[in-house]
Amino acid sequence: MPSLLNVSRPPVFCPGCSHERITHALDNAFQNMDLYEDQIVIVTDIGCSGLFDTFFHTHAFHGLHGRALTYAAGLKMARPELNVIVTMGDGGLGIGGAHILSACRRNLDLTLLILNNFNFGMTGGQFSATTPPEAQVGSGFLNRLESPLDVCRLASSAGAAYVTRCSSYAKNLAEEIENAVRFDGFSILDIWGICPGRYTKRNRLTPQIIEDSLAKLPLIKSPKAENLRKEYGKHYRELSAGQKPVPSPAKIEATFKPPEPGRQELVILGSAGQRIITAGEILCLAGLTAGLRVTQKNEYNITVLRGPSISELILSPEEIDFTGIVEPNVILALSREGVARRKHLFNHLDNNALIIQALKVEVPSCNARIHQIDFKAQDIRPRDRALAALSVLAKLNKVIHLEMLQSALKFRFRGKILASALDLVDRVETAKLM
Amino acid sequence: MAFSLMEGNEAIARGAIASGCRFFAGYPITPATTIFNTMLKLLPPLGGICLQGEDEIASIGYCLGASMAGLKVMTATSGPGISLYSEHISFAIGSEIPIVIVDVQRLGPSTGSATRGADGDIQFLRWGNSGGLPVIVLAPVDVNDCYSLALQAFNLAEEFRCPVLIASNKEIALTLENIDIDAFAKPENIERKAPSPGEPFLPFEASSGRMAPYFLPIGGKVPVRQTSSTHGPDGYITTDSDEIAKIQDRLKSKILSAADRFSFHEARLEEGADTMILTYGVTARAARAVHKEQKKRGNPVSLLILKTLWPVPEDLIRKKAVNVKRVVVVEMNLGQYVREIERILPDKKVDFLGQMDGRLITPRQIREVIIHA
Ligand code: SF4
């Protein structure tokens, strides 16, 4: 196979920079693997390692600092057949830490080459995530305060199966790269090198020192058996193939006439667990059965199982402009905390307004007509009270009528749930408490 | 007549799918999460991809990669996330990567109130990128707009190879409404154009008569370069000032020169009206109510609802305001878009009504400003 190096753009690294060796080793790996230029994308990070894409005649993607793995993941998911090679320095390793962790956990078939030269070359030799504390770098004394990161240990514990490290001067560097590229899953190769432009101006580091230091480190076996698992992309496609297609949104034909003319505003004041939001939805669906325009706005605490739950509903024969409710026609007062959250609403009620009030749920004094219901005496559980209140409303021919409510339920529910909802609607008594 | 019941977020997701969007990545954030939820249901069965990123930066990064591989992509977030998107929005602008970005605005600043609406990001969406080149921002008013502007957003992103932002609002996104999806006059889906066979290809060269460069995907037969660095037509970093100036000019003019074609709006001009309400987003609905009611009372006001906020439809605004003395700008923030109107209409009286407390601006508040000049 011919070289994939870009003949019109030879490497421009500082003399003696180990990046140059890696460039050639990468090219050798490509050749040994019989890869063509259109089968590879080189995704590069920022810094001197970010120049790699320009030295090759392949697909190339050069982006922002630390984010190379994110583009790589998008590319690989969209084009599973591509060989995606990411080059990143020890700087990118630090700033892109979250992306490294998630790449390790995800196991998408990307190859990450970390060009680890223990400092930020391009910006002036500041300390990076891998700078030893004793090094003299461009960040004054700050690196003495931090402990360097062993990316291999990190990656292994984050779930990466293929993690290894070597020297830029290793004779088998091309082979190391090839093995990492061939691995079917996420692979990391931590390549230690020398930056004469910055780092070795003030620190002693030679190929021999690198070799000795690497030899002192515990041997890493790759792939690590307990981290071996399905490649993410394949697994994704496997699981997604089993997902059922979603039908287009079902529509409700307008078949009824609403019981009342004009815009109707209704507020349900309840609590978590009372199925307030579902009741609001059912009221809207009931409105649609009569060709009304509808809006529903909900409010509940972010701790969804506690606190007030409120649904604001508008049903109107005309387009609904403003979706806010200032003077509702109807309030369903089903819990104290719901009422407390909307106390001010009661000031605006006139004597045409109707409140359906669950017994013991006190409401502020107001002009509205109050229709009190003892749900407990009717053996209606709290979670059914919102629907029961809709049934009361329908039986009073207020906003909706019974047929509208029943067809909304038939639209929304099936089987047992439908049967019990219809039964509930049927058995609710509207008798007003005195 | 037959309607479905749907919230704005679902309508955006369904619009995206109808546009051919096949890749979505997002990070959970109220009130945008239900876009992610919907895309996760809709995409996989179509062979599309929906990912949950480890953070917002990653989510949009995945999208940029997938877009360069040739897919139509979308992401969605809210204030804290759109802040994190910033570096990648700049990238998409400068490197001409088509992407639709939804900002479901919530009350800020910062974490603010996750479940309260606002239109507080309107200037941020325009200027929250390094370099300050123009972007396209569309603003839906209701669930119908969520669907139809999603269709437009994809077409614009593909045609101009740029990010298109949708400035939604919790009050539209999470409000359920009646919608008839089949009733829309859908624009034809626009696709990125590859050079015709034999035509030379440079990744960032807009050949004669074209606004945006031809597109070939990364992963196709021809090696393609993408770079966030200042580049020449060949996609290599350049220091040639003339070349740089040329490409920057093109990035600016490809959006601005075509703006008239996509100045979406709704104008309800009334003869004899002295005042025009100018607004956008969910606030337009209160303004519509005021417009109707004042007309009935024989005290008409004109109304201009902008659905394209950026680039500012300057000519349109000037034309629509010709016959009024006063323009009342109403927005759910403490004064953002009104700056543009003051700039464009120096000879009109420009009044402002704004509110940033999580509540909708009511018709009554607007009426008071209209009546008490
Ligand atoms: S600054 Fe360091 S890493 Fe960069 S090219 Fe020079 S020697 Fe290599």
PDB file of N, CA and C in Angstrom, chain A residues 272-332:
ATOM      1  N   ALA A 272     -49.663  15.739  43.910  1.00  0.00           N
ATOM      2  CA  ALA A 272     -49.005  14.594  43.288  1.00  0.00           C
ATOM      3  C   ALA A 272     -49.757  13.333  43.674  1.00  0.00           C
ATOM      4  N   GLY A 273     -49.918  12.414  42.743  1.00  0.00           N
ATOM      5  CA  GLY A 273     -50.589  11.153  43.045  1.00  0.00           C
ATOM      6  C   GLY A 273     -52.072  11.175  42.744  1.00  0.00           C
ATOM      7  N   GLN A 274     -52.613  12.363  42.465  1.00  0.00           N
ATOM      8  CA  GLN A 274     -54.052  12.439  42.169  1.00  0.00           C
ATOM      9  C   GLN A 274     -54.339  12.378  40.668  1.00  0.00           C
ATOM     10  N   ARG A 275     -53.323  12.140  39.891  1.00  0.00           N
ATOM     11  CA  ARG A 275     -53.468  12.035  38.434  1.00  0.00           C
ATOM     12  C   ARG A 275     -54.123  13.284  37.834  1.00  0.00           C
ATOM     13  N   ILE A 276     -53.618  14.415  38.296  1.00  0.00           N
ATOM     14  CA  ILE A 276     -54.164  15.705  37.865  1.00  0.00           C
ATOM     15  C   ILE A 276     -53.853  15.953  36.390  1.00  0.00           C
ATOM     16  N   ILE A 277     -52.594  15.660  36.001  1.00  0.00           N
ATOM     17  CA  ILE A 277     -52.157  15.964  34.633  1.00  0.00           C
ATOM     18  C   ILE A 277     -52.938  15.094  33.636  1.00  0.00           C
ATOM     19  N   THR A 278     -53.123  13.826  34.016  1.00  0.00           N
ATOM     20  CA  THR A 278     -53.894  12.929  33.145  1.00  0.00           C
ATOM     21  C   THR A 278     -55.333  13.420  33.005  1.00  0.00           C
ATOM     22  N   ALA A 279     -55.913  13.862  34.112  1.00  0.00           N
ATOM     23  CA  ALA A 279     -57.288  14.376  34.054  1.00  0.00           C
ATOM     24  C   ALA A 279     -57.348  15.588  33.128  1.00  0.00           C
ATOM     25  N   GLY A 280     -56.334  16.456  33.219  1.00  0.00           N
ATOM     26  CA  GLY A 280     -56.293  17.631  32.344  1.00  0.00           C
ATOM     27  C   GLY A 280     -56.258  17.211  30.887  1.00  0.00           C
ATOM     28  N   GLU A 281     -55.443  16.204  30.606  1.00  0.00           N
ATOM     29  CA  GLU A 281     -55.323  15.709  29.234  1.00  0.00           C
ATOM     30  C   GLU A 281     -56.667  15.162  28.755  1.00  0.00           C
ATOM     31  N   ILE A 282     -57.350  14.447  29.642  1.00  0.00           N
ATOM     32  CA  ILE A 282     -58.642  13.864  29.260  1.00  0.00           C
ATOM     33  C   ILE A 282     -59.666  14.954  28.976  1.00  0.00           C
ATOM     34  N   LEU A 283     -59.604  16.009  29.776  1.00  0.00           N
ATOM     35  CA  LEU A 283     -60.529  17.117  29.518  1.00  0.00           C
ATOM     36  C   LEU A 283     -60.253  17.732  28.133  1.00  0.00           C
ATOM     37  N   CYS A 284     -58.958  17.879  27.798  1.00  0.00           N
ATOM     38  CA  CYS A 284     -58.602  18.417  26.472  1.00  0.00           C
ATOM     39  C   CYS A 284     -59.117  17.486  25.370  1.00  0.00           C
ATOM     40  N   LEU A 285     -58.890  16.199  25.547  1.00  0.00           N
ATOM     41  CA  LEU A 285     -59.345  15.238  24.536  1.00  0.00           C
ATOM     42  C   LEU A 285     -60.862  15.318  24.397  1.00  0.00           C
ATOM     43  N   ALA A 286     -61.551  15.477  25.526  1.00  0.00           N
ATOM     44  CA  ALA A 286     -63.008  15.621  25.488  1.00  0.00           C
ATOM     45  C   ALA A 286     -63.372  16.862  24.680  1.00  0.00           C
ATOM     46  N   GLY A 287     -62.607  17.931  24.884  1.00  0.00           N
ATOM     47  CA  GLY A 287     -62.840  19.153  24.108  1.00  0.00           C
ATOM     48  C   GLY A 287     -62.685  18.893  22.621  1.00  0.00           C
ATOM     49  N   LEU A 288     -61.665  18.110  22.265  1.00  0.00           N
ATOM     50  CA  LEU A 288     -61.419  17.818  20.840  1.00  0.00           C
ATOM     51  C   LEU A 288     -62.583  17.029  20.223  1.00  0.00           C
ATOM     52  N   THR A 289     -63.241  16.208  21.033  1.00  0.00           N
ATOM     53  CA  THR A 289     -64.373  15.444  20.481  1.00  0.00           C
ATOM     54  C   THR A 289     -65.515  16.372  20.078  1.00  0.00           C
ATOM     55  N   ALA A 290     -65.494  17.600  20.589  1.00  0.00           N
ATOM     56  CA  ALA A 290     -66.525  18.572  20.205  1.00  0.00           C
ATOM     57  C   ALA A 290     -65.920  19.647  19.300  1.00  0.00           C
ATOM     58  N   GLY A 291     -64.748  19.357  18.728  1.00  0.00           N
ATOM     59  CA  GLY A 291     -64.126  20.294  17.788  1.00  0.00           C
ATOM     60  C   GLY A 291     -63.607  21.565  18.432  1.00  0.00           C
ATOM     61  N   LEU A 292     -63.417  21.543  19.735  1.00  0.00           N
ATOM     62  CA  LEU A 292     -62.915  22.748  20.406  1.00  0.00           C
ATOM     63  C   LEU A 292     -61.402  22.846  20.261  1.00  0.00           C
ATOM     64  N   ARG A 293     -60.889  24.075  20.318  1.00  0.00           N
ATOM     65  CA  ARG A 293     -59.458  24.275  20.469  1.00  0.00           C
ATOM     66  C   ARG A 293     -59.142  24.104  21.955  1.00  0.00           C
ATOM     67  N   VAL A 294     -57.975  23.580  22.256  1.00  0.00           N
ATOM     68  CA  VAL A 294     -57.654  23.327  23.666  1.00  0.00           C
ATOM     69  C   VAL A 294     -56.205  23.681  23.970  1.00  0.00           C
ATOM     70  N   THR A 295     -55.952  24.093  25.202  1.00  0.00           N
ATOM     71  CA  THR A 295     -54.568  24.174  25.681  1.00  0.00           C
ATOM     72  C   THR A 295     -54.507  23.627  27.098  1.00  0.00           C
ATOM     73  N   GLN A 296     -53.373  23.046  27.412  1.00  0.00           N
ATOM     74  CA  GLN A 296     -53.151  22.524  28.762  1.00  0.00           C
ATOM     75  C   GLN A 296     -51.762  22.917  29.225  1.00  0.00           C
ATOM     76  N   LYS A 297     -51.720  23.568  30.390  1.00  0.00           N
ATOM     77  CA  LYS A 297     -50.425  23.894  31.003  1.00  0.00           C
ATOM     78  C   LYS A 297     -50.393  23.250  32.374  1.00  0.00           C
ATOM     79  N   ASN A 298     -49.286  22.636  32.696  1.00  0.00           N
ATOM     80  CA  ASN A 298     -49.190  21.912  33.962  1.00  0.00           C
ATOM     81  C   ASN A 298     -48.104  22.495  34.844  1.00  0.00           C
ATOM     82  N   GLU A 299     -48.299  22.314  36.116  1.00  0.00           N
ATOM     83  CA  GLU A 299     -47.275  22.749  37.062  1.00  0.00           C
ATOM     84  C   GLU A 299     -47.187  21.713  38.172  1.00  0.00           C
ATOM     85  N   TYR A 300     -45.989  21.259  38.422  1.00  0.00           N
ATOM     86  CA  TYR A 300     -45.783  20.335  39.542  1.00  0.00           C
ATOM     87  C   TYR A 300     -44.366  20.480  40.019  1.00  0.00           C
ATOM     88  N   ASN A 301     -44.122  20.010  41.234  1.00  0.00           N
ATOM     89  CA  ASN A 301     -42.779  20.115  41.799  1.00  0.00           C
ATOM     90  C   ASN A 301     -41.825  19.192  41.059  1.00  0.00           C
ATOM     91  N   ILE A 302     -40.531  19.572  41.066  1.00  0.00           N
ATOM     92  CA  ILE A 302     -39.562  18.715  40.396  1.00  0.00           C
ATOM     93  C   ILE A 302     -39.400  17.387  41.137  1.00  0.00           C
ATOM     94  N   THR A 303     -39.718  17.388  42.420  1.00  0.00           N
ATOM     95  CA  THR A 303     -39.789  16.115  43.142  1.00  0.00           C
ATOM     96  C   THR A 303     -41.197  15.596  42.885  1.00  0.00           C
ATOM     97  N   VAL A 304     -41.335  14.798  41.818  1.00  0.00           N
ATOM     98  CA  VAL A 304     -42.654  14.557  41.239  1.00  0.00           C
ATOM     99  C   VAL A 304     -43.644  13.826  42.136  1.00  0.00           C
ATOM    100  N   LEU A 305     -43.151  13.161  43.162  1.00  0.00           N
ATOM    101  CA  LEU A 305     -44.087  12.374  43.961  1.00  0.00           C
ATOM    102  C   LEU A 305     -44.632  13.130  45.161  1.00  0.00           C
ATOM    103  N   ARG A 306     -44.304  14.406  45.264  1.00  0.00           N
ATOM    104  CA  ARG A 306     -44.749  15.209  46.391  1.00  0.00           C
ATOM    105  C   ARG A 306     -45.182  16.577  45.907  1.00  0.00           C
ATOM    106  N   GLY A 307     -46.006  17.227  46.690  1.00  0.00           N
ATOM    107  CA  GLY A 307     -46.316  18.628  46.428  1.00  0.00           C
ATOM    108  C   GLY A 307     -47.526  18.825  45.541  1.00  0.00           C
ATOM    109  N   PRO A 308     -47.829  20.093  45.277  1.00  0.00           N
ATOM    110  CA  PRO A 308     -49.025  20.403  44.502  1.00  0.00           C
ATOM    111  C   PRO A 308     -48.880  19.971  43.048  1.00  0.00           C
ATOM    112  N   SER A 309     -50.006  19.718  42.435  1.00  0.00           N
ATOM    113  CA  SER A 309     -50.037  19.408  41.012  1.00  0.00           C
ATOM    114  C   SER A 309     -51.207  20.185  40.425  1.00  0.00           C
ATOM    115  N   ILE A 310     -50.908  20.957  39.403  1.00  0.00           N
ATOM    116  CA  ILE A 310     -51.917  21.883  38.887  1.00  0.00           C
ATOM    117  C   ILE A 310     -51.993  21.781  37.384  1.00  0.00           C
ATOM    118  N   SER A 311     -53.211  21.789  36.869  1.00  0.00           N
ATOM    119  CA  SER A 311     -53.380  21.791  35.427  1.00  0.00           C
ATOM    120  C   SER A 311     -54.316  22.937  35.053  1.00  0.00           C
ATOM    121  N   GLU A 312     -53.872  23.744  34.098  1.00  0.00           N
ATOM    122  CA  GLU A 312     -54.669  24.885  33.638  1.00  0.00           C
ATOM    123  C   GLU A 312     -55.155  24.591  32.227  1.00  0.00           C
ATOM    124  N   LEU A 313     -56.457  24.676  32.031  1.00  0.00           N
ATOM    125  CA  LEU A 313     -57.027  24.209  30.770  1.00  0.00           C
ATOM    126  C   LEU A 313     -57.921  25.251  30.141  1.00  0.00           C
ATOM    127  N   ILE A 314     -57.798  25.371  28.829  1.00  0.00           N
ATOM    128  CA  ILE A 314     -58.692  26.267  28.098  1.00  0.00           C
ATOM    129  C   ILE A 314     -59.328  25.463  26.966  1.00  0.00           C
ATOM    130  N   LEU A 315     -60.662  25.564  26.844  1.00  0.00           N
ATOM    131  CA  LEU A 315     -61.392  24.947  25.731  1.00  0.00           C
ATOM    132  C   LEU A 315     -62.167  26.074  25.060  1.00  0.00           C
ATOM    133  N   SER A 316     -62.050  26.150  23.745  1.00  0.00           N
ATOM    134  CA  SER A 316     -62.678  27.294  23.086  1.00  0.00           C
ATOM    135  C   SER A 316     -63.064  26.953  21.659  1.00  0.00           C
ATOM    136  N   PRO A 317     -64.223  27.459  21.206  1.00  0.00           N
ATOM    137  CA  PRO A 317     -64.593  27.229  19.806  1.00  0.00           C
ATOM    138  C   PRO A 317     -63.721  28.050  18.848  1.00  0.00           C
ATOM    139  N   GLU A 318     -63.013  29.053  19.365  1.00  0.00           N
ATOM    140  CA  GLU A 318     -62.126  29.863  18.514  1.00  0.00           C
ATOM    141  C   GLU A 318     -60.672  29.550  18.822  1.00  0.00           C
ATOM    142  N   GLU A 319     -59.766  30.045  17.932  1.00  0.00           N
ATOM    143  CA  GLU A 319     -58.338  29.890  18.187  1.00  0.00           C
ATOM    144  C   GLU A 319     -58.024  30.442  19.579  1.00  0.00           C
ATOM    145  N   ILE A 320     -57.183  29.746  20.315  1.00  0.00           N
ATOM    146  CA  ILE A 320     -56.821  30.220  21.648  1.00  0.00           C
ATOM    147  C   ILE A 320     -55.576  31.092  21.523  1.00  0.00           C
ATOM    148  N   ASP A 321     -55.733  32.335  21.859  1.00  0.00           N
ATOM    149  CA  ASP A 321     -54.570  33.218  21.814  1.00  0.00           C
ATOM    150  C   ASP A 321     -53.802  33.088  23.129  1.00  0.00           C
ATOM    151  N   PHE A 322     -54.143  33.942  24.066  1.00  0.00           N
ATOM    152  CA  PHE A 322     -53.452  33.934  25.356  1.00  0.00           C
ATOM    153  C   PHE A 322     -53.738  32.625  26.102  1.00  0.00           C
ATOM    154  N   THR A 323     -52.682  31.963  26.581  1.00  0.00           N
ATOM    155  CA  THR A 323     -52.876  30.670  27.242  1.00  0.00           C
ATOM    156  C   THR A 323     -52.930  30.785  28.763  1.00  0.00           C
ATOM    157  N   GLY A 324     -52.797  31.998  29.260  1.00  0.00           N
ATOM    158  CA  GLY A 324     -52.863  32.177  30.709  1.00  0.00           C
ATOM    159  C   GLY A 324     -54.310  32.183  31.177  1.00  0.00           C
ATOM    160  N   ILE A 325     -54.502  31.901  32.460  1.00  0.00           N
ATOM    161  CA  ILE A 325     -55.853  31.919  33.023  1.00  0.00           C
ATOM    162  C   ILE A 325     -55.884  32.934  34.152  1.00  0.00           C
ATOM    163  N   VAL A 326     -56.739  33.929  34.004  1.00  0.00           N
ATOM    164  CA  VAL A 326     -56.845  34.956  35.034  1.00  0.00           C
ATOM    165  C   VAL A 326     -58.142  34.792  35.815  1.00  0.00           C
ATOM    166  N   GLU A 327     -59.246  34.576  35.095  1.00  0.00           N
ATOM    167  CA  GLU A 327     -60.551  34.416  35.742  1.00  0.00           C
ATOM    168  C   GLU A 327     -61.182  33.114  35.279  1.00  0.00           C
ATOM    169  N   PRO A 328     -60.877  31.999  35.920  1.00  0.00           N
ATOM    170  CA  PRO A 328     -61.398  30.724  35.434  1.00  0.00           C
ATOM    171  C   PRO A 328     -62.921  30.619  35.580  1.00  0.00           C
ATOM    172  N   ASN A 329     -63.535  29.830  34.704  1.00  0.00           N
ATOM    173  CA  ASN A 329     -64.961  29.534  34.840  1.00  0.00           C
ATOM    174  C   ASN A 329     -65.176  28.424  35.855  1.00  0.00           C
ATOM    175  N   VAL A 330     -64.203  27.538  35.933  1.00  0.00           N
ATOM    176  CA  VAL A 330     -64.355  26.381  36.810  1.00  0.00           C
ATOM    177  C   VAL A 330     -63.035  26.101  37.529  1.00  0.00           C
ATOM    178  N   ILE A 331     -63.143  25.809  38.811  1.00  0.00           N
ATOM    179  CA  ILE A 331     -61.978  25.309  39.555  1.00  0.00           C
ATOM    180  C   ILE A 331     -62.354  23.962  40.159  1.00  0.00           C
ATOM    181  N   LEU A 332     -61.490  22.973  39.976  1.00  0.00           N
ATOM    182  CA  LEU A 332     -61.664  21.707  40.679  1.00  0.00           C
ATOM    183  C   LEU A 332     -60.675  21.740  41.847  1.00  0.00           C
TER     184      LEU A 332
END
